[in-house]
Coordinates of C-alpha atoms in Angstrom, one line a residue:
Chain A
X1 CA -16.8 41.9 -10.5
X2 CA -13.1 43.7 -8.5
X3 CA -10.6 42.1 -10.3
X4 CA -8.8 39.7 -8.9
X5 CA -5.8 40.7 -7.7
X6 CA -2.0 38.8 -7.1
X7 CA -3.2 38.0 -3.0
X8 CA -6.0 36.5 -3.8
X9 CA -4.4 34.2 -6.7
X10 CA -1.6 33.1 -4.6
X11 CA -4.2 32.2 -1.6
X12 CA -6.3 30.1 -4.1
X13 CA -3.1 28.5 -5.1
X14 CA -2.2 27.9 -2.0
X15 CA -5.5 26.1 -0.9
X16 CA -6.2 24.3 -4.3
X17 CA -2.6 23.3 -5.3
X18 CA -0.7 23.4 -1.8
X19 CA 2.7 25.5 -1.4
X20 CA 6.1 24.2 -2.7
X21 CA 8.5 24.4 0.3
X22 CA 11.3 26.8 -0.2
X23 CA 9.3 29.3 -2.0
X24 CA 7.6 32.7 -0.3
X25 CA 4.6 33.0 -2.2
X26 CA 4.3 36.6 -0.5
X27 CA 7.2 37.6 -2.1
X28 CA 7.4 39.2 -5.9
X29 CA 6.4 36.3 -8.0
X30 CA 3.5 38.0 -10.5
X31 CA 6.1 37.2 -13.4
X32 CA 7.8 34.0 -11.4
X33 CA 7.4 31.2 -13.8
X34 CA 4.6 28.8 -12.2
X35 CA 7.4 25.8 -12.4
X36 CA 10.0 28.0 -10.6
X37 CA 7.1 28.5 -8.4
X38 CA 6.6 24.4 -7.9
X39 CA 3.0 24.2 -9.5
X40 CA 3.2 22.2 -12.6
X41 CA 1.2 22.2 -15.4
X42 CA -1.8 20.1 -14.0
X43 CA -1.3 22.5 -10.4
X44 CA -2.2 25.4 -13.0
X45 CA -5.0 23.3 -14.2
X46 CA -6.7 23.1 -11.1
X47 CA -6.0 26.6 -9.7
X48 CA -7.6 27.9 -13.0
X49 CA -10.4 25.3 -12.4
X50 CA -11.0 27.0 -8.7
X51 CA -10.9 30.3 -10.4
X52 CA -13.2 29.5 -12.6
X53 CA -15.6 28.1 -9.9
X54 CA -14.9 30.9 -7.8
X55 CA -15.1 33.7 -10.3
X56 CA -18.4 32.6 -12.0
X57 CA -15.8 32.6 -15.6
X58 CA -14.8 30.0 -18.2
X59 CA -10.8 29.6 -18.9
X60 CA -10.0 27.6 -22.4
X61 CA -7.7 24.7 -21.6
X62 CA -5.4 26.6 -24.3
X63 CA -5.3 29.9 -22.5
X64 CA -4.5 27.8 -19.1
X65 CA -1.6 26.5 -21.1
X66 CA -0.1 29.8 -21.6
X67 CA -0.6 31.2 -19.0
X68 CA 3.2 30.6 -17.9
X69 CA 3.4 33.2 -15.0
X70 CA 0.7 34.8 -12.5
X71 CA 1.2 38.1 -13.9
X72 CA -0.6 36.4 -17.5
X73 CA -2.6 34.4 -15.6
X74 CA -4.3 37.5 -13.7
X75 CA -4.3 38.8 -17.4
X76 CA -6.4 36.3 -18.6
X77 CA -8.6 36.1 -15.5
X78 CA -9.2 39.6 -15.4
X79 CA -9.8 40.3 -19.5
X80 CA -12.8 37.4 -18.4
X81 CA -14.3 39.3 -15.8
X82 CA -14.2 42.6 -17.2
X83 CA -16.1 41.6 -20.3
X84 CA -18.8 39.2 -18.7
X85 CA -20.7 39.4 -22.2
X86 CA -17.4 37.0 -23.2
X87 CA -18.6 34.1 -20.6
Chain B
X1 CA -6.4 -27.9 -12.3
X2 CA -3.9 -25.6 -11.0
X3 CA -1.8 -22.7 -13.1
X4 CA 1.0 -22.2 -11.8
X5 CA 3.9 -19.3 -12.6
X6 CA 7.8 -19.9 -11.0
X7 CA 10.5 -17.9 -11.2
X8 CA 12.6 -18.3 -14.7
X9 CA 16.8 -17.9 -14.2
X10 CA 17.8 -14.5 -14.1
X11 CA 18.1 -12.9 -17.5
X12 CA 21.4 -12.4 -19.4
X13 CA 23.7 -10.1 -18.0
X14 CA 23.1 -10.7 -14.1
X15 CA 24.9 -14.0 -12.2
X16 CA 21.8 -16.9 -11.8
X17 CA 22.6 -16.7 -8.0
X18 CA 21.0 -12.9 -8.4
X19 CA 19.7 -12.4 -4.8
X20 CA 17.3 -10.1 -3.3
X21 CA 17.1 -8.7 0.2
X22 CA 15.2 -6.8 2.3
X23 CA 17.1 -3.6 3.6
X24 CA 14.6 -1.4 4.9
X25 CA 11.2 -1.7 6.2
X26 CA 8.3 1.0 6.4
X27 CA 4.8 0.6 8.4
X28 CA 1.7 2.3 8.9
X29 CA -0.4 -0.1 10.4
X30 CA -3.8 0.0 13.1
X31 CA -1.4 -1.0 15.9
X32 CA 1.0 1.3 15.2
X33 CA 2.7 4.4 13.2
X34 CA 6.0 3.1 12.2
X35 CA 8.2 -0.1 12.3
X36 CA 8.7 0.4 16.0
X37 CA 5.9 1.4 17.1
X38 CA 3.7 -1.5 15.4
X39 CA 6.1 -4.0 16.4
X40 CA 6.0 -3.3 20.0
X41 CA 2.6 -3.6 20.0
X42 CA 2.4 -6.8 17.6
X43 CA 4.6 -8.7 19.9
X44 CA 2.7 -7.3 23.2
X45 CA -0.5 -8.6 21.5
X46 CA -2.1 -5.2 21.2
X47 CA -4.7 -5.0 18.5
X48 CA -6.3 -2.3 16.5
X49 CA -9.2 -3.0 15.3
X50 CA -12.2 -0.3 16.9
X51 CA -15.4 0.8 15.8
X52 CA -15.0 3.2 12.3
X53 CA -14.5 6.7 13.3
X54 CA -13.4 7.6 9.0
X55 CA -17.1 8.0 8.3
X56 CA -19.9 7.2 9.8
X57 CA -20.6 3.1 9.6
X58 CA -24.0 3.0 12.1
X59 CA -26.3 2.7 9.4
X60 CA -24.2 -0.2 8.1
X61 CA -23.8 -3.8 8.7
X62 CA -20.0 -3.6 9.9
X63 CA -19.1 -1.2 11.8
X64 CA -15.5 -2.3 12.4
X65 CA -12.1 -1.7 11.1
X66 CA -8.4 -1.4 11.9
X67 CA -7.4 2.7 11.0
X68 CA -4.2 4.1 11.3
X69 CA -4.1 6.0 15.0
X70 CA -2.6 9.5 15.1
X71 CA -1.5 9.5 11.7
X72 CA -1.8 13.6 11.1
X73 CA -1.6 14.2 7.3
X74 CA 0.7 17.0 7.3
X75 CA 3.1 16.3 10.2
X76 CA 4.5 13.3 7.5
X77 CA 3.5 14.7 3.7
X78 CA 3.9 18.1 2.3
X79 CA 2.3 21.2 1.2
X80 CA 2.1 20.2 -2.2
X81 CA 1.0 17.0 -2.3
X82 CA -1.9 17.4 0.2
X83 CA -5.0 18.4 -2.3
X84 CA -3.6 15.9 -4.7
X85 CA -3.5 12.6 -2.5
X86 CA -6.0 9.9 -1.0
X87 CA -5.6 9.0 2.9
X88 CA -3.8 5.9 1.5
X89 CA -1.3 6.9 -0.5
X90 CA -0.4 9.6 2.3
X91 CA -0.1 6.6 4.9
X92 CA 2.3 4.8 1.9
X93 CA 4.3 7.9 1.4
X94 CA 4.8 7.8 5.2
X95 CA 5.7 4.2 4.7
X96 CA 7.8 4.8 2.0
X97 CA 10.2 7.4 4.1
X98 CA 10.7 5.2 6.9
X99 CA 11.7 2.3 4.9
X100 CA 13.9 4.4 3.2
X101 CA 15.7 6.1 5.5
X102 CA 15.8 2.7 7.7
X103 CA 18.0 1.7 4.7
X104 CA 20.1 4.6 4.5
X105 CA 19.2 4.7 1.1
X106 CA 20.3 8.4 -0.6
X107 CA 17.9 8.1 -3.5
X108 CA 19.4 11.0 -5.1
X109 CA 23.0 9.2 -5.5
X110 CA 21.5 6.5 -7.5
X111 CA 22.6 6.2 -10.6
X112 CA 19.2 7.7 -12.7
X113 CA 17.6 4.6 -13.0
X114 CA 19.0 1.8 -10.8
X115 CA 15.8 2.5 -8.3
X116 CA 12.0 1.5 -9.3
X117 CA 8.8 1.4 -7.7
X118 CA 6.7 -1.8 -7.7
X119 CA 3.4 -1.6 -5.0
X120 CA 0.2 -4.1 -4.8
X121 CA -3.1 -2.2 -5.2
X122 CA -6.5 -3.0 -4.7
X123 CA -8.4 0.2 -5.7
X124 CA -6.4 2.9 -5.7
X125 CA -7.8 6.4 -3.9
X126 CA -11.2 5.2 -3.3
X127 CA -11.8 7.8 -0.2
X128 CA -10.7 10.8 -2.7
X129 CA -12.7 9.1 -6.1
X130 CA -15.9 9.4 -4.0
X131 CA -15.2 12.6 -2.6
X132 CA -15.1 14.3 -6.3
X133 CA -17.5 12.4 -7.6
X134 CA -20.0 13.2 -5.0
X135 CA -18.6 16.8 -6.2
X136 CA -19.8 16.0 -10.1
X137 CA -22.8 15.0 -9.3
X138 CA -24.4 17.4 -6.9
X139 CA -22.1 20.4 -8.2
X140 CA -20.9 19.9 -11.6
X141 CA -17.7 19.4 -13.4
X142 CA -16.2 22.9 -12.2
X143 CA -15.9 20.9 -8.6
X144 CA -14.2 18.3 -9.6
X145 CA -10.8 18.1 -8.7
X146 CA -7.8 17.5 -11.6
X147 CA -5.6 15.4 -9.4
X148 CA -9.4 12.7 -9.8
X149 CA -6.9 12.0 -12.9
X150 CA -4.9 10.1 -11.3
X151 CA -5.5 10.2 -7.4
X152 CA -8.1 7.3 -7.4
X153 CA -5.9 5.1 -9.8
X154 CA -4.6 2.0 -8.9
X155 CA -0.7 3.3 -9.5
X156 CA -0.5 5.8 -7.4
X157 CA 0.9 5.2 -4.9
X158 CA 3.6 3.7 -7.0
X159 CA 3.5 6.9 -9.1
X160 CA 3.5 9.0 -5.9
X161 CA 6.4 7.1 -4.7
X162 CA 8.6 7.3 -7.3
X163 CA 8.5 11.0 -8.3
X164 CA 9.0 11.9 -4.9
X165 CA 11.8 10.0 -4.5
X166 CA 13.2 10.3 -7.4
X167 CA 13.1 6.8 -8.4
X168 CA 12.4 6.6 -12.4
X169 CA 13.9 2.5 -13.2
X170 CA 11.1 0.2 -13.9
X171 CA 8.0 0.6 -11.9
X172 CA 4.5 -1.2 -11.7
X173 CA 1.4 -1.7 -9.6
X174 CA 0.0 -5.6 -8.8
X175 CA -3.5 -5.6 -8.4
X176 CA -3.9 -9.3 -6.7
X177 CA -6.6 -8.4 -3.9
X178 CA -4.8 -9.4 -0.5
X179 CA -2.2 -12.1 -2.6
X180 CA -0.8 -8.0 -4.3
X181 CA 1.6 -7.7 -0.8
X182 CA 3.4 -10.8 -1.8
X183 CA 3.1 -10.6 -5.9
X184 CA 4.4 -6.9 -5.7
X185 CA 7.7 -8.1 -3.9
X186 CA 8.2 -10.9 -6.8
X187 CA 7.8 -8.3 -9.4
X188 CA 10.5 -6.2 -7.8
X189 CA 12.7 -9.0 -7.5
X190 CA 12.1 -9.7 -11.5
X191 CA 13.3 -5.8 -12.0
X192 CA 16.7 -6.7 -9.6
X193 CA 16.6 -9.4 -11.7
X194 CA 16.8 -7.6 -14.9
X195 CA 19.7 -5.0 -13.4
X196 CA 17.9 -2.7 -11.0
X197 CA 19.8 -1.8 -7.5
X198 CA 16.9 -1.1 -5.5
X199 CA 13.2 -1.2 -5.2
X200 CA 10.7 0.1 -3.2
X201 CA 7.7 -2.0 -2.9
X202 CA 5.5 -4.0 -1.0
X203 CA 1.8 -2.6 -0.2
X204 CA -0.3 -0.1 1.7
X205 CA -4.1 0.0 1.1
X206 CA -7.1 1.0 2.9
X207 CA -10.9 2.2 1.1
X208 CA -12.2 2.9 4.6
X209 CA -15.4 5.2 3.3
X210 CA -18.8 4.6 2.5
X211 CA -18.1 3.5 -1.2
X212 CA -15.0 1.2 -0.3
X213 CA -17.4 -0.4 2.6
X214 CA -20.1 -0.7 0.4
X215 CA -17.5 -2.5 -2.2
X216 CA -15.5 -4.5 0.5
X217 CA -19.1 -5.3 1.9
X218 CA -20.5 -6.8 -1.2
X219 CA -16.9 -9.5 -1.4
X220 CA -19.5 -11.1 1.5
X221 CA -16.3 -11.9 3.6
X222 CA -16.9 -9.1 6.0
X223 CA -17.8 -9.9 9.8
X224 CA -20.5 -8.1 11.4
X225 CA -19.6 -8.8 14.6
X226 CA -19.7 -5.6 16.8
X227 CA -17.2 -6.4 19.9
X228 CA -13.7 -5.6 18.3
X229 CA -12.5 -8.6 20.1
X230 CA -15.0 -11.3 18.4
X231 CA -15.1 -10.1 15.0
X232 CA -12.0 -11.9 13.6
X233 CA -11.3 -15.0 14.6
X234 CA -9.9 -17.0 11.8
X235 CA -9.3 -20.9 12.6
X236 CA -11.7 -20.9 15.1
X237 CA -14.7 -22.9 15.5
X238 CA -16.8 -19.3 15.9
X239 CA -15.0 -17.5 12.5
X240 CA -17.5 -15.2 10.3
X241 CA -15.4 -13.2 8.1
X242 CA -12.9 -11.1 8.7
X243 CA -12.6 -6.4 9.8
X244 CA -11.3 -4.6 6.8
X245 CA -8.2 -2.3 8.1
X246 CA -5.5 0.3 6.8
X247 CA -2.1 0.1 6.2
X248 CA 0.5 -2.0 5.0
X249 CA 4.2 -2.2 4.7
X250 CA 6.6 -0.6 2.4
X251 CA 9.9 -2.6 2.1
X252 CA 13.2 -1.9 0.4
X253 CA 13.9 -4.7 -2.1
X254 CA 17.6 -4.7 -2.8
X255 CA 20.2 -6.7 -5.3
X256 CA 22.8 -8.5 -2.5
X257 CA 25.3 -7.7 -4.3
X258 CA 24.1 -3.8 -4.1
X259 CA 23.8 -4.1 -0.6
X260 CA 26.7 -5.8 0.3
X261 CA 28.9 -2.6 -1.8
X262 CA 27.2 -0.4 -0.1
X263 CA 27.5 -2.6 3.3
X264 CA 23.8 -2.0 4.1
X265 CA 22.1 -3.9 7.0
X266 CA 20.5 -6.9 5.8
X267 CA 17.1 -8.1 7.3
X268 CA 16.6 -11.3 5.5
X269 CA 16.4 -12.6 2.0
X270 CA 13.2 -12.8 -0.3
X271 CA 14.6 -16.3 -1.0
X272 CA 11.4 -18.2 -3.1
X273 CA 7.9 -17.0 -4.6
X274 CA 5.4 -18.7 -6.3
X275 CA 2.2 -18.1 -7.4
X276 CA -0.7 -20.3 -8.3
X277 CA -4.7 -19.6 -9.6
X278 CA -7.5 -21.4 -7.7
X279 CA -9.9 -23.5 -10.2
X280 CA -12.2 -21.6 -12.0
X281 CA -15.8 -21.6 -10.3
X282 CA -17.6 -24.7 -11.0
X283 CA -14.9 -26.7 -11.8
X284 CA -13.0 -29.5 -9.9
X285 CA -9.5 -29.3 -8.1
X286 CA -7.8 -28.6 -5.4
X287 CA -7.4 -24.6 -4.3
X288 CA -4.0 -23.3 -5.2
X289 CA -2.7 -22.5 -1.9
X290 CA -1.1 -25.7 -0.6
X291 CA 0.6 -25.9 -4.4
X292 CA 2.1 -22.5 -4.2
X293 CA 3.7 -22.7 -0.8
X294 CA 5.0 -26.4 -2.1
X295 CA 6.6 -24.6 -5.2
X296 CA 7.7 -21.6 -3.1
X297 CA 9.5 -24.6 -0.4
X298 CA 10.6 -26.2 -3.7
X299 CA 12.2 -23.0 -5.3
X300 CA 13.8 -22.3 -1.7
X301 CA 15.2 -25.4 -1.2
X302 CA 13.8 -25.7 1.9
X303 CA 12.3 -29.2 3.4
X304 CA 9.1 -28.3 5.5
X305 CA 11.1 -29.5 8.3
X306 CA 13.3 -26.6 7.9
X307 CA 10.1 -23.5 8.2
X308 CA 10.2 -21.9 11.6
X309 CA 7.1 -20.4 11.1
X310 CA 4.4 -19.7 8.2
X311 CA 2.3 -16.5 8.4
X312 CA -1.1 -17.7 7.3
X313 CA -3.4 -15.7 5.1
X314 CA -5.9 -16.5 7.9
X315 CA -9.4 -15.4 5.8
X316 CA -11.4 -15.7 8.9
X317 CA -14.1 -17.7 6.8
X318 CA -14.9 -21.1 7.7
X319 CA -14.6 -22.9 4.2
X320 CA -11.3 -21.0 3.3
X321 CA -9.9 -21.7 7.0
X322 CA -10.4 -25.1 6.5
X323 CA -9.0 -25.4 2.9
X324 CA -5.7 -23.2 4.8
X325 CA -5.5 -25.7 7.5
X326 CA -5.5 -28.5 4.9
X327 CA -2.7 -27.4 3.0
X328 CA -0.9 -26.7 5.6
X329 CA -1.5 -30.2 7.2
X330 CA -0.5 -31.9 4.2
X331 CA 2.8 -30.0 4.0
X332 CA 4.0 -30.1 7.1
X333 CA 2.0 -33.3 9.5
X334 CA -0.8 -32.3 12.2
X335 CA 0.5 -29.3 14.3
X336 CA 3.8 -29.7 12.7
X337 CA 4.9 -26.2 11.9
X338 CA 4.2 -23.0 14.3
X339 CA 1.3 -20.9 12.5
X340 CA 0.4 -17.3 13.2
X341 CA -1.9 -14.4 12.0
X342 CA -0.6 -11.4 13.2
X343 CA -3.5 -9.7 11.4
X344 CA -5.8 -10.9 14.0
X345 CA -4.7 -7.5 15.5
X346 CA -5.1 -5.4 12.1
X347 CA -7.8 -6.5 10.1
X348 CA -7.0 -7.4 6.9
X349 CA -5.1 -4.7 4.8
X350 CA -6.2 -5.6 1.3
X351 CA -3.3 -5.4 -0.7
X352 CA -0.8 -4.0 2.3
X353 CA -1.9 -7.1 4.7
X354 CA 0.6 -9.8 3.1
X355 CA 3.7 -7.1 3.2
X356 CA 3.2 -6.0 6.5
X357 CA 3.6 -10.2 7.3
X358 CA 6.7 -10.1 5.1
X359 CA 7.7 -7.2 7.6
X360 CA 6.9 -9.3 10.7
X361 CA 8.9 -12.1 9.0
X362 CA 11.7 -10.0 9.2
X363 CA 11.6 -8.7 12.4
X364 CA 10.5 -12.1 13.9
X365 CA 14.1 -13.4 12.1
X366 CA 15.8 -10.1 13.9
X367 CA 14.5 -10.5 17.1
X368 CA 14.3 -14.6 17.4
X369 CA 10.3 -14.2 18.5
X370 CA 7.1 -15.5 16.8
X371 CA 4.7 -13.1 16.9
X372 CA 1.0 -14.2 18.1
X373 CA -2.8 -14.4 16.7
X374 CA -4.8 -12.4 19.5
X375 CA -8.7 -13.1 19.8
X376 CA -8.7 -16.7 18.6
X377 CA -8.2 -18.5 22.6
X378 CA -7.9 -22.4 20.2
X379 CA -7.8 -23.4 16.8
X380 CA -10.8 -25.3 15.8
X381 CA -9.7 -29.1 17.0
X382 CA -10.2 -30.3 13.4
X383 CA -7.9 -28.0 11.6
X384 CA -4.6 -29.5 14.0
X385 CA -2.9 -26.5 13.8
X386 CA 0.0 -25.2 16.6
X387 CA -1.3 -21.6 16.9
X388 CA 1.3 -19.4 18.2
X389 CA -1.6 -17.2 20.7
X390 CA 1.2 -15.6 22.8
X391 CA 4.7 -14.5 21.5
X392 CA 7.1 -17.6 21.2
X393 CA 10.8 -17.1 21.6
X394 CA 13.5 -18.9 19.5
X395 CA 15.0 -18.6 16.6
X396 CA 13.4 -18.0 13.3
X397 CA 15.4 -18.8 10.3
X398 CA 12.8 -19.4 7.5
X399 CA 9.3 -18.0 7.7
X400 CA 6.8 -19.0 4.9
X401 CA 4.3 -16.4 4.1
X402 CA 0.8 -17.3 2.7
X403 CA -1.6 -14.9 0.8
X404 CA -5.1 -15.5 -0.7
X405 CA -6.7 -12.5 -2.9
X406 CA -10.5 -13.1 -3.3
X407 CA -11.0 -14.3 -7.3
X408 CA -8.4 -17.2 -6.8
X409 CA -5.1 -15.8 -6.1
X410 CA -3.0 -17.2 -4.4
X411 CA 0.8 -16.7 -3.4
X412 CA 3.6 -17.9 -1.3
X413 CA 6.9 -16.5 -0.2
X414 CA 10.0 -17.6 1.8
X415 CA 11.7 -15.6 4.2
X416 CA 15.5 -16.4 4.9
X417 CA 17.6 -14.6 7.8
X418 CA 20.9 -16.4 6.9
X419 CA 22.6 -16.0 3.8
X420 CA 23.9 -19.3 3.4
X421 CA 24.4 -20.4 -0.4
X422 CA 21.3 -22.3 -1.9
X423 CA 20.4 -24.8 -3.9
X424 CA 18.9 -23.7 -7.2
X425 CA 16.3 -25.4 -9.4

């Protein structure tokens, strides 16, 4: 599978965990923490849980947890669906 | 036998004359989107209550119920707390607003924990809980939503509430059944009690989907009458349950003293509450009712000669009509106090219905009117009650407001629009 790219992350944000007012998600956030961004820990939760639906992968609860920023997030995402043997 | 709770003395550290009083007022309600608007209608007599349009209700045996008209979700609540949020809680968000910004409460310039949240609950997010469970069980885990974790809870709307707001003093959910919109407002009063400046509270409910019908619909209280007109009609001779609704009330709950510094406009004073349990099933005694208003008159000060008005809980069910009409007989002599049900237009709100009475209680005090019971044309000779049927003028300077949640609640409250020192008990 593409990966998945910084777009499509903040769109599934956007639908799964709304949008913070004040904040331009279209702007440069990839290494905006996700608080500074308004999404909390449990908004991260279910983004990664819409991912994971989405995507077809599996995302520990652990690697969730550090996944502070979009750009690791992405990391994480991607690392999944580049190996699919991992899933 | 009767249990009954009163109010204990104020703790140490707060004056025993400790007062509490209504400063702002909030309502989403089936005849109307805020204060205004549902009071214009109230008075005017305009219910409604309509056939479900939430979900589909034809295959069912009721098919009506008082919703919330135009309320559109993100005109009032935003972004982020759409996907996380049952229709409920949005409506007592909304509620929560308008109350208070009609108290020109700045939340922010609290001290950090003067303000709390205390709401009545019934269910909690029933209309989202179905919604992701459905999702579990045809789809899996991976389609459940995480805000399930606390979305369909009981608290939270208390929880929603307060961290929006800011408010982080002592907080709490009642869960009561329709007696929650009068036990929430005591709690609150406790917390002024114990040193907080402000609470929000009061109620806003609503479960109106298939698995909140299905669960109002097995309480056996619900009328499945079709014309909106004839479906609730309590004291009458032709009563057969009562049309579930939406909505509620969200009232700011302040110290006096509070509100006096900060020379807030005062609506009226929560000035008694009492609560009382029903017998246990199978057992002899008297239902609670009659005894809690007594203690509520009692803690008040208040001779039944002196109530302007009482709100009745009004279940709509023969047997509990008459044990309403009873009480209220032996209180206060054969047609001897004006009684309304204002929820004839509403339904009844689960745990908002009794708070948005409170609310009409207020504004009946404001505006010197009674507002009426729609639908019922006479009481039911026997229960010699004076049903106020159109909107009386004349002052209102006490209203007593009754509330009965189904497993033998019960609960009582007294309304004051003067602030003229009390006798204490």
């Amino acid at each position: 599978m593409a990966e998945m790219t910084i777009e499509q992350l903040t769109r599934l944000l956007r639908d799964c965990a709304g949008e913070e007012e004040g904040v331009d998600l279209e702007g440069d956030v990839l290494d905006v923490p996700f608080t500074d961004l308004g999404y909390d820990s449990l908004a991260v939760l279910q983004a990664a849980g819409c991912v994971e639906r989405d995507y077809g992968i599996t995302l520990p609860d652990e690697t969730v947890a550090e996944a502070t920023t979009p750009r690791l997030l992405l990391t994480y995402v991607n690392e999944r669906l580049s190996t699919p043997a991992a899933n | 036998m009767t249990t009954a709770t009163r109010e204990a003395p104020a703790s140490a550290g707060r004056p025993a004359t400790a007062r509490a009083v209504f400063t702002g007022i909030g309502v989403t309600a089936p005849n109307g989107l805020g204060t205004e608007a549902w009071w214009a209608a109230t008075l005017a007599g305009r219910p409604g209550i309509r056939p479900v349009t939430r979900f589909d209700a034809s295959g069912y045996p009721a098919t009506l119920a008082g919703e919330v008209p135009g309320f559109e979700p993100k005109d009032h609540i935003p972004s982020r707390l759409l996907p996380q949020t049952d229709h409920m809680t949005r409506l007592a968000l909304t509620a929560a607003d308008e109350a208070l910004a009609d108290a020109g409460v700045d939340t922010a310039a609290l001290p950090d924990f003067a303000g709390g949240v205390v709401t009545a609950a019934s269910a909690g997010g029933f209309e989202f809980g179905q919604r992701e469970l459905q999702a579990l069980w045809s789809k899996g885990g991976q389609y459940v939503s995480a805000y399930q974790s606390f979305a369909w809870f009981y608290a939270v709307n208390t929880g929603q509430i307060s961290i929006r707001n800011g408010l982080r003093g002592p907080s709490g959910v009642l869960v009561s059944e329709q007696a929650g919109g009068l036990d929430a407002l005591a709690q609150a009063r406790r917390q002024l009690r114990r040193g907080s400046a402000l609470m929000v509270t009061g109620g806003v409910d609503g479960a109106i989907c298939p698995w909140g019908w299905t669960a109002l619909l097995s309480g056996g209280r619900i009328s499945t009458a079709t014309d909106p007109a004839r479906a609730y009609l309590p004291f009458s001779a032709d009563a057969r349950g009562h049309v579930p609704g939406e909505g509620g009330a969200i009232l700011i709950l302040e110290d006096a003293g509070s509100a006096r510094d900060r020379d807030a406009r005062v609506y009226g004073e929560l000035a008694a509450y009492a609560a009382t349990f029903d017998p246990a099933p199978g057992h002899d005694g008297e239902p609670g009712l009659g005894r809690a208003a007594e203690l509520a008159l009692a803690e008040a000060g208040i001779a039944p000669a002196g109530v302007d008005v009482v709100f009745a809980d009004a279940a709509g069910v023969p047997e509990l009509d008459r044990q309403e009409a009873d009480a209220l007989r032996r209180l206060f002599g054969p047609r001897g106090v004006p009684v309304t049900a204002p929820k004839t237009m509403t339904g009844r709100l689960s745990a908002g219905g009794a708070s948005l009475d409170v609310a009409a209680a207020l504004l009946a005090v404001r505006d010197a009117v009674i507002p009426p019971t729609v639908h019922v044309a006479e009481p039911a000779a026997e229960y010699a009650l004076d049903l106020v049927t159109d909107a009386r003028p004349g002052p209102v300077r006490t209203a007593l407001v009754l509330a009965r949640g189904q497993g033998g609640f019960n609960a009582a409250a007294v309304i004051t629009g003067d602030a003229r020192p009390r006798t204490h008990h």
